[in-house]
XYZ file of C-alpha atoms in Angstrom:
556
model
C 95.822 76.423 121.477
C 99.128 75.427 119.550
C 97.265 76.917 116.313
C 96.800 80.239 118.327
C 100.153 80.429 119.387
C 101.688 80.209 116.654
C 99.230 82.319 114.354
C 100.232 85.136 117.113
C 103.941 84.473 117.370
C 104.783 84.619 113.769
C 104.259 88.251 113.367
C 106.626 89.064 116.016
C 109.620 87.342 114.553
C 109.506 90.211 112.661
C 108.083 93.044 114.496
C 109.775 93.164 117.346
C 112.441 95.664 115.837
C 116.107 96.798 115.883
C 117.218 95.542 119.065
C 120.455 93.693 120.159
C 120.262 89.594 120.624
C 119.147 89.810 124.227
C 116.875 92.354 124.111
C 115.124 90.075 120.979
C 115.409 86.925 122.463
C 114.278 88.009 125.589
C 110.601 89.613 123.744
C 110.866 86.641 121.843
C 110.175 84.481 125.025
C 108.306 86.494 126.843
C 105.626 86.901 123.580
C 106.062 83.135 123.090
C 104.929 82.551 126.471
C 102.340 85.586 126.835
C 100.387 83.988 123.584
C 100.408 80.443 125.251
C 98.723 81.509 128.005
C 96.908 84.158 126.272
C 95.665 81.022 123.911
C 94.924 78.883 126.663
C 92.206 81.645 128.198
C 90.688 81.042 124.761
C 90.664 77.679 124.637
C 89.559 77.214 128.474
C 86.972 79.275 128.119
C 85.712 77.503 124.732
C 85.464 73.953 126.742
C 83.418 75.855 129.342
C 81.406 76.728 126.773
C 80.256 73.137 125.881
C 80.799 71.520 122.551
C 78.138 73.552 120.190
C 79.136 77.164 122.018
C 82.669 76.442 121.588
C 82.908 75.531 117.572
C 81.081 79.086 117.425
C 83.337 80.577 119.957
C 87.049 78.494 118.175
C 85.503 79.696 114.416
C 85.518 83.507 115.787
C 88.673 83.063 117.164
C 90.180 81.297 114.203
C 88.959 84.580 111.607
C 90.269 86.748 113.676
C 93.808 85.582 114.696
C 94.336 84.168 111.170
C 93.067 87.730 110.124
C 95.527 89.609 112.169
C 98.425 86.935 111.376
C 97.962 87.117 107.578
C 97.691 91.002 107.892
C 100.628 92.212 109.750
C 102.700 89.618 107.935
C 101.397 91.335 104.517
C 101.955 94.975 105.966
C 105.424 94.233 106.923
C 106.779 92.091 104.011
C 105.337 94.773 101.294
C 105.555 98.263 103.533
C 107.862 97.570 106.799
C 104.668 98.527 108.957
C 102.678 96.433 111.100
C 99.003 97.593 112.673
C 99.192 100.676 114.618
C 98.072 104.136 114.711
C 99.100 104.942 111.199
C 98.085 102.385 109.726
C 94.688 102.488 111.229
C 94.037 105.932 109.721
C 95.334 104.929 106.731
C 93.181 102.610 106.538
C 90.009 104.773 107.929
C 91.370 107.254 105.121
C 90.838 104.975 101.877
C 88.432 105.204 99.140
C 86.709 102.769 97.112
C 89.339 103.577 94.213
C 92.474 103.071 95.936
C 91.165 100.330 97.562
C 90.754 98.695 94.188
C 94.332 99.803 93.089
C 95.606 98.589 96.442
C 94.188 95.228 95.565
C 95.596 94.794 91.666
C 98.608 96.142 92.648
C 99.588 93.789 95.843
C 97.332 90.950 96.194
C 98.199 89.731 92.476
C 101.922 89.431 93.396
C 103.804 86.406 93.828
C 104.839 87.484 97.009
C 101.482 87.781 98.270
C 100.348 84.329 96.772
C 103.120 82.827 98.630
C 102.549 84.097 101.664
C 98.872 82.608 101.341
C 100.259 79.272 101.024
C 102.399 79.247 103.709
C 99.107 80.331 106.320
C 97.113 78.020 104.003
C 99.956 75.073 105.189
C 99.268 75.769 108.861
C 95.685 75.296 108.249
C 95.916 71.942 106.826
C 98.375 71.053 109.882
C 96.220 72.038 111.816
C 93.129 70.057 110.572
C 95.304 67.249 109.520
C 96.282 66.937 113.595
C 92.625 67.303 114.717
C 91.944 64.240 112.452
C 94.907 62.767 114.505
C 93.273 63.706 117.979
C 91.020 61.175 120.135
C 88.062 62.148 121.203
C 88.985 61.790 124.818
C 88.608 65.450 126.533
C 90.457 67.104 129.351
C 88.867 66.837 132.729
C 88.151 70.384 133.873
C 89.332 68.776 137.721
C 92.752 68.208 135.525
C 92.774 71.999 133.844
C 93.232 73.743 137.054
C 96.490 72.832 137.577
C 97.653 74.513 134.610
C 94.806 77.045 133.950
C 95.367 78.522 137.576
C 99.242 80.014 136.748
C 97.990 80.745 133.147
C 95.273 83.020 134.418
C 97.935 84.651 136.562
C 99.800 85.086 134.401
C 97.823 87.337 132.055
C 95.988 89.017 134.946
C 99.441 90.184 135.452
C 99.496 92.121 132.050
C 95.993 93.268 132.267
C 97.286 96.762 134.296
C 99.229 97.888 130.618
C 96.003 97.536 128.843
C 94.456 100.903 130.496
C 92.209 103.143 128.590
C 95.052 105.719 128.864
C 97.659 104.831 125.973
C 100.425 107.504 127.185
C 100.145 105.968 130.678
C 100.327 102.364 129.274
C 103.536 103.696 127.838
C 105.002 104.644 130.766
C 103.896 101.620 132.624
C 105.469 99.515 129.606
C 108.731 101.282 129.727
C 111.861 98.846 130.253
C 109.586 95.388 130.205
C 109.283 93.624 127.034
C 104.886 94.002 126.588
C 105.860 96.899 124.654
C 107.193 94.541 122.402
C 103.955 92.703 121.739
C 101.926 92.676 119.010
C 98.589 92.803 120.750
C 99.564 95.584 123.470
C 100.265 97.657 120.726
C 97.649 97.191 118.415
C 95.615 98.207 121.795
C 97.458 101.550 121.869
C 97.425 101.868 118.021
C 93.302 101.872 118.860
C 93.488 104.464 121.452
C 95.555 106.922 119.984
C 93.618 106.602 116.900
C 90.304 107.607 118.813
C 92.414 110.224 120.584
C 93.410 111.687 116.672
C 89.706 111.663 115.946
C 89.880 114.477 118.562
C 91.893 116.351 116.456
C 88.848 117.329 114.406
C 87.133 119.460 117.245
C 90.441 121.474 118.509
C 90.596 122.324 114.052
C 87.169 123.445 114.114
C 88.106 125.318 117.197
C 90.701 126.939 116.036
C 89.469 128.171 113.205
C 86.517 129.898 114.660
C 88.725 131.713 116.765
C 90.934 132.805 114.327
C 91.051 136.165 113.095
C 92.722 138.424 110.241
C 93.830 142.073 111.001
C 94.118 143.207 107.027
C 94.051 141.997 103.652
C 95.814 143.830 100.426
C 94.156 141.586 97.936
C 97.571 141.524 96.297
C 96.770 138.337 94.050
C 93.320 138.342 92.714
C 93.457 134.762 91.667
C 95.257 132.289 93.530
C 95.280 128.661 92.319
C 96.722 125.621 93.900
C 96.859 122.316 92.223
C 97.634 119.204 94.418
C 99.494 116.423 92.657
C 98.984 112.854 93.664
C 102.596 110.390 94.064
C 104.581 112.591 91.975
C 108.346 111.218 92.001
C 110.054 114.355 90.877
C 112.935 112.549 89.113
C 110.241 111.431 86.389
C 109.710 115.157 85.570
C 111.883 116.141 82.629
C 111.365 119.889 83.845
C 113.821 118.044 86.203
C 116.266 116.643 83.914
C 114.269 112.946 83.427
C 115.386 111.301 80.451
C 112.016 110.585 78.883
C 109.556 113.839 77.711
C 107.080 113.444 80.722
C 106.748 117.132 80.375
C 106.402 118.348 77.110
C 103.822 121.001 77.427
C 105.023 123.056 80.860
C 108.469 123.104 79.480
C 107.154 125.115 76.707
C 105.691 127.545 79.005
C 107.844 130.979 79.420
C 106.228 131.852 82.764
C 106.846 128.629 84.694
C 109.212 128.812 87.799
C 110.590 125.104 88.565
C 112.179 125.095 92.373
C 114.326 123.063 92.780
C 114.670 121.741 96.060
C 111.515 120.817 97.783
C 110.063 118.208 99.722
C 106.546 116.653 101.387
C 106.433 116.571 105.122
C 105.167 113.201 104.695
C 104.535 110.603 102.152
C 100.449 109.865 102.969
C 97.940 111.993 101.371
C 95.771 112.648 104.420
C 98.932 113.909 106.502
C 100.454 116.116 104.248
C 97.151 117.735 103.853
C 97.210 118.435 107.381
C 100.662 119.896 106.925
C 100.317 121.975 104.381
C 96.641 123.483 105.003
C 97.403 124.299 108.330
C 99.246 127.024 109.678
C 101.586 124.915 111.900
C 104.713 123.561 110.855
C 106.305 120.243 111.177
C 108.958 121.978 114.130
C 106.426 123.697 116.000
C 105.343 122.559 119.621
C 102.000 122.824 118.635
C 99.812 119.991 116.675
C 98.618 120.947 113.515
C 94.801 121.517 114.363
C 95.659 123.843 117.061
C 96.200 126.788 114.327
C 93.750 127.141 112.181
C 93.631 126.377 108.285
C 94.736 129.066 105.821
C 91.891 128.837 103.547
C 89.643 130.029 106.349
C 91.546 132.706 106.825
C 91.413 133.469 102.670
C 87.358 133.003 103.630
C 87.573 135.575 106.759
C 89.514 138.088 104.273
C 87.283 138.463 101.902
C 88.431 135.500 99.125
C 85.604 132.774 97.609
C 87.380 129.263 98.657
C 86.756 126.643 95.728
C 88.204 123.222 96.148
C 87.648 120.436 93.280
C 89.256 116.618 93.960
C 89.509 113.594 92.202
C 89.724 111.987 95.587
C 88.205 113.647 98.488
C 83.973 114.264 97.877
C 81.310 114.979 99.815
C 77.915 113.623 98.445
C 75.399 110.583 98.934
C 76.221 108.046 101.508
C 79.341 109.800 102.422
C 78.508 112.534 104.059
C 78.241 110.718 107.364
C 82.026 110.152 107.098
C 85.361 112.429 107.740
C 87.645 109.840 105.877
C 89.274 110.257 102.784
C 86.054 109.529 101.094
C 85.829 113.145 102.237
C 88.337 114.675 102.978
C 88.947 114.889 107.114
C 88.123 118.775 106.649
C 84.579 117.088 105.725
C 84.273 117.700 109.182
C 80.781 119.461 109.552
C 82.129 121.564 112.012
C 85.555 122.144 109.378
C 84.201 122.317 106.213
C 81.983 125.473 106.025
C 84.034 127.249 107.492
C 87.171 126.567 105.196
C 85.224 125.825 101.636
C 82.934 127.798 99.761
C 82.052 125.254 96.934
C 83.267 122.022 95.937
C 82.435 118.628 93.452
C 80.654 115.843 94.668
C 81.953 113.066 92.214
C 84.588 112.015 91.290
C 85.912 110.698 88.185
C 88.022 107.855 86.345
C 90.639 110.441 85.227
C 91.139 114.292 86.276
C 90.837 115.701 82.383
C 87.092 114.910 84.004
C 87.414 116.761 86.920
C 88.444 119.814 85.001
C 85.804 119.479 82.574
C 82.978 119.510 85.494
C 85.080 122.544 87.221
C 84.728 124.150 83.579
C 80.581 122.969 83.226
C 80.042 124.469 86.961
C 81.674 128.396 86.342
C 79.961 129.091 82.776
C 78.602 131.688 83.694
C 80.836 135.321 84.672
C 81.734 135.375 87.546
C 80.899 138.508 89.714
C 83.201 137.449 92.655
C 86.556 139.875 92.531
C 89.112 137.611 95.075
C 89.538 133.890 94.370
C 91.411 130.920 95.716
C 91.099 127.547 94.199
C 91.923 124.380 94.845
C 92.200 121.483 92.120
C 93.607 118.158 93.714
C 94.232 115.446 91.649
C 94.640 111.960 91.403
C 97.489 112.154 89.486
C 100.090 109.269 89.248
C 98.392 106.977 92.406
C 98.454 103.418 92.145
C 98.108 101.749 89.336
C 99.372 104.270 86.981
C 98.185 102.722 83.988
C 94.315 103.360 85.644
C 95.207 107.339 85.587
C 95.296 108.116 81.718
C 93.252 107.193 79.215
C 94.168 104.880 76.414
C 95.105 107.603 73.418
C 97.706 108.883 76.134
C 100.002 105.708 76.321
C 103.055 106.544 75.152
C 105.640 105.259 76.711
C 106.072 100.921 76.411
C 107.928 98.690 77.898
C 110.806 98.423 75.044
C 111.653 102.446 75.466
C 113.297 101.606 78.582
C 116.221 99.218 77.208
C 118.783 100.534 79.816
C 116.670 99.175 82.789
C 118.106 95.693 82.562
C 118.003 95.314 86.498
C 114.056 94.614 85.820
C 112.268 92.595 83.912
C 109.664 92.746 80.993
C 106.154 93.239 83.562
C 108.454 95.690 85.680
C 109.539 97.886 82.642
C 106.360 98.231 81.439
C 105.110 99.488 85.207
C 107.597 102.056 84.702
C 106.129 103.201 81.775
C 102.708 103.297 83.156
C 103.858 105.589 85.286
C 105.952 107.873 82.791
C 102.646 107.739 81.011
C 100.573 108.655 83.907
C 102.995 111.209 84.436
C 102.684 112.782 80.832
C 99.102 112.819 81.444
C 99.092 114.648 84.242
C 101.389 117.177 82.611
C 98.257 117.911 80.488
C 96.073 118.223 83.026
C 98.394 121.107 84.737
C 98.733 122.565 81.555
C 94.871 122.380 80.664
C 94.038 123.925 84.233
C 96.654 126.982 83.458
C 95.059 127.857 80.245
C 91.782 128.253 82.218
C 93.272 130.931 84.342
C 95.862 132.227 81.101
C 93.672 135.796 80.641
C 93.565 136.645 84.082
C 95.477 138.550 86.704
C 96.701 134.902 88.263
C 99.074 133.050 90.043
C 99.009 129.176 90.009
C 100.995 127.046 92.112
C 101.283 122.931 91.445
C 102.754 120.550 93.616
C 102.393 116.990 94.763
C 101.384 115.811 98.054
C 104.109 113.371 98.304
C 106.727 110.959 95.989
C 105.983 107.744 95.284
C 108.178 104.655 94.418
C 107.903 102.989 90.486
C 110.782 100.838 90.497
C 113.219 103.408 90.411
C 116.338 101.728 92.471
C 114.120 98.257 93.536
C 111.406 96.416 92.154
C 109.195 98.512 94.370
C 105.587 99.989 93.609
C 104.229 102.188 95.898
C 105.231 103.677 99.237
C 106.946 102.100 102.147
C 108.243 102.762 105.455
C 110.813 101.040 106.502
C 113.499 104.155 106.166
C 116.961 102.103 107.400
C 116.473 100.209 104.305
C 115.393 101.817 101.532
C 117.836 104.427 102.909
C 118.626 107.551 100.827
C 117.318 106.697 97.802
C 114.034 105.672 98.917
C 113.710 109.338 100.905
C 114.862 110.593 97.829
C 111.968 109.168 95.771
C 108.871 109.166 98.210
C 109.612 112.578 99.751
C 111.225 114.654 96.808
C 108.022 116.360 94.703
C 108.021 118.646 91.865
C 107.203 122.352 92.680
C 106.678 124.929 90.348
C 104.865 128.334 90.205
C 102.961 129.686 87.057
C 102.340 133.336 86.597
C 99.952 134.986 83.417
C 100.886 137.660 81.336
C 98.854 140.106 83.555
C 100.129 138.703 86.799
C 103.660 139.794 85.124
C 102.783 142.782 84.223
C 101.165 143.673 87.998
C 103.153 142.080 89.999
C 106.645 142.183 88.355
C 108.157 142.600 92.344
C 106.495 138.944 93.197
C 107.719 137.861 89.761
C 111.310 139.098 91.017
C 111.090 137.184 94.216
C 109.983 133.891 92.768
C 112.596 133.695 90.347
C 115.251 134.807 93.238
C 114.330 131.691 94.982
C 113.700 128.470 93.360
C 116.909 127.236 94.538
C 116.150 127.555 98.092
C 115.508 124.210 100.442
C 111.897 124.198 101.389
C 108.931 122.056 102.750
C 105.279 122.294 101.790
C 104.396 122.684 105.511
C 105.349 126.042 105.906
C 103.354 127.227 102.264
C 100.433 128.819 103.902
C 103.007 131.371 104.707
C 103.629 131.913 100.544
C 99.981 131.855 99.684
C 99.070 134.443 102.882
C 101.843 136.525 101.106
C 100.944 136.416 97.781
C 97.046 137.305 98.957
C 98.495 140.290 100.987
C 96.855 138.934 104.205
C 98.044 140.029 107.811
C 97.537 138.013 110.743
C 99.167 137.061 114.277
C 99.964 133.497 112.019
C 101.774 134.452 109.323
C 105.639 134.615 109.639
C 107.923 136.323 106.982
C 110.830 133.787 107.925
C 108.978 130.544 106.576
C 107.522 132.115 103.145
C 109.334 130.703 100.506
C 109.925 134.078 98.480
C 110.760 136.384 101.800
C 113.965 138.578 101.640
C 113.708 136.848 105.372
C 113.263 133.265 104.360
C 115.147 131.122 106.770
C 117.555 129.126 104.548
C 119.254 126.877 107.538
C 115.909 125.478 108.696
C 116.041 121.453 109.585
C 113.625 119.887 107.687
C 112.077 117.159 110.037
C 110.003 114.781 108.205
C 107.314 112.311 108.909
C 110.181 109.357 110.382
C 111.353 111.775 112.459
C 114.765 112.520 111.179
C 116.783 115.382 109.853
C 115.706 115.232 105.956
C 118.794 116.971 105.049
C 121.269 115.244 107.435
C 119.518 111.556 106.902
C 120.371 111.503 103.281
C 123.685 113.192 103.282
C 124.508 110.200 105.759
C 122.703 107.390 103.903
């Protein structure tokens, strides 16, 4: 029971959050107390068991509380985030590949290692006292006297465990369950089935949507999707090391200079930036429908190649990032024409399958394509192959807050980074000849040891403050137009270079691409495309945390 207790208290030393000392001690007692009894239930219902029941019943118990212990300990120390909603997608959302990067990248650390043997000291105390122990057992006849308020007292919690999250949080509002670990993991659970609704009000949506005309203005719109892109390790940004040697060469390219990712997870910003919602709307983003099926409904053949989300084999039963959550049977035909069904150790790969599949002319006059990639995603040094490391450890003498291994991680990253400059470069010169307009950005920033020895995303936002924003939600943007586009479009060509200082967000660019396409519909509004004479310049760009983008880092 002790072991219990304190496996389930530990978390919520640090959990609990930003309160003042009385609100914190007081959670702190009431959780201390809430797992006792909550332990004793356990352990109550084990001796009722009998002795060969029970060790099956204490060993099930023991995997999971140890499980849950260990894991919101991890999530917090390396991310600031602890099991909930979020997390559970994220989780749901994962591949095979990022699981494996997850793994190199976080379980190899010393922090992680001593975190083991911390949970791995409890353990022995724990067997170390059972050695201890007489056999002598508790008299159920004794129990009662303290299993009769225990059971009270958790029947007394059981009416904020309701199958209705929303009204548990009403319920919970102003007592201190709302600061327990295991209430809201329960709600974490319920709104995640309730975001797996999500799916059918998309599909919905997009069946009813409708388009009222269509200029075909661009031909040949292409969209590449970057993967953890930290814009200040572009040099088209100003980076000290050549990250970008080939599209700073390029006469046509259009850098903007002010633009950000709604969020920094893959699977949400896709949702942002596909749909025709924005991030200030009253509306969720799957009640409007997804621009590419409105580039299907006009007339346009939707292609969409990724490194990352596939649809093929096995997968097919799921709507994860395995592939894609507009895998969605009900979603995907209805937004995707064709698409790859492997994916690859590096995206030079991709492109080379994209080029194997469209050999042949193509007969098909109005085009959007999609080419995401995995681009920069942990581990960099996994995303490039070998003849493409050029950066090293000793180029980056001026870094003397880190040390040797961390230096070197920054170069991975440069060097992932330079690599995927190639790729961007290799996809324009596929579309060079033709009347076309390409468009790269990333889905989010990332974090490579920039200000902290810090690898990856986190979330804790009060303390990686500015800086942190800075690096996880700032993303290169730039815009690519051929010779031909130039010469047939020269008022577009106007327009983008008019605004690439303007402050922007990726979820309002369905309302650029519907423009560039020439597509009218009751969705599109002049006000949030990018290159509009009536772009709104003032707008408050809320991001994933919640905040004021704009107002958060000027403070911080």
């Amino acid at each position: 029971m002790l072991t219990y207790s304190i496996l389930l208290f530990i978390p919520e030393i640090f959990l609990i959050g930003k309160v003042s000392m009385p609100v914190y001690l007081l959670a702190l007692g009431f959780n201390l107390l809430f797992y006792l009894s909550f332990s004793y239930v356990i352990c109550f219902i084990g001796q009722l068991c009998g002795r060969n029941v029970g060790k099956a019943w204490h060993a099930v118990w023991h995997i999971l509380i140890y499980f849950l212990s260990i894991s919101n300990v991890f999530l917090y120390v390396f991310f600031g985030l602890c099991w909930d909603a979020f997390t559970i997608t994220l989780m749901n959302e994962t591949n095979d590949s990022e699981v494996s990067g997850f793994v190199s990248t976080y379980f190899t650390s010393a922090r992680f290692y001593f975190l083991i043997f911390l949970y791995i000291l409890i353990a022995a105390a724990e067997v170390f006292c059972l050695r201890r122990a007489t056999d002598k057992e508790l008299k159920l006849g004794k129990m009662k006297w303290i299993a009769i308020p225990t059971l009270i007292i958790m029947l007394c919690q059981v009416f904020f465990f309701s199958t209705d999250y929303e009204q548990n949080y009403l319920m919970a509002k102003g007592t201190p369950i709302k600061r327990n670990m295991l209430w809201k993991l329960e709600q974490s659970v319920l709104m995640f089935q309730e975001n797996q609704k999500d799916f059918t009000v998309c599909a919905k949506s997009i069946e009813n949507a409708t388009v009222d005309s269509c200029a075909y203005r661009s031909p040949n719109i292409i969209i590449i999707i970057g993967e953890a892109y930290i814009k200040r390790h572009s040099s088209l940004y100003g980076y000290g090391k050549e990250t970008n040697p080939l599209l700073s060469k390029e006469d046509n390219l259009y850098v903007f200079n002010d633009v950000i990712a709604p969020y920094n997870n893959t699977s949400e910003s896709f949702k942002n930036f596909l749909s025709m919602t924005s991030m200030d709307d009253s509306i969720k983003w799957c009640e409007a429908p997804l621009f590419p099926a409105l580039f299907r409904k006009a007339g346009y053949y939707v292609t969409f190649y990724s490194n990352q989300f596939v649809k093929g084999g096995a997968e097919e039963s799921r709507f994860d990032a395995k592939a894609g959550f507009f895998s969605h049977p009900a979603i995907e035909p209805n937004i995707i024409d064709s698409r790859n069904s492997e994916r690859y150790p590096y995206d030079g790969e991709l492109i080379s399958q994209y080029v194997k599949d469209h050999q042949q002319k193509d007969t098909i006059p109005y085009h959007l394509t999609f080419f995401h990639l995995y681009g920069q995603h942990v581990k960099a040094k996994d995303r490039y192959p070998k003849e493409f490391e050029h950066f090293h450890a000793s180029d980056y003498p001026e870094r003397t807050d880190l040390n040797e291994s961390q230096r070197q991680e920054v170069a991975e990253y440069d060097n992932a980074t330079r690599y995927n400059d190639y790729i961007v470069h290799e996809i324009i010169n596929l579309f060079r000849e033709q009347d076309a307009i390409v468009i790269y950005f990333s889905d989010h920033g990332d974090e490579a040891n920039d200000y902290r020895p810090q690898l990856g995303r986190s979330y804790d936002f009060d303390k990686m403050g500015s800086k942190g924003i800075h690096c996880q939600y700032d993303i290169p943007f730039v815009i690519y137009v051929t010779d031909s586009y130039k010469q047939h479009h020269p008022e577009i060509v106007q327009e983008i270079i008019s605004s690439t200082d303007r402050r922007f967000m990726t979820d309002d660019l369905p309302h650029l691409v519907l423009y560039l396409a020439g597509i009218d519909c009751r969705w599109y509004q002049p006000q949030r495309n990018l290159i509009s004479p009536d772009f709104k310049t003032d707008r408050q760009r809320h991001i994933s945390a919640g905040f004021d983008y704009d107002e958060f880092c000027r403070l911080h």
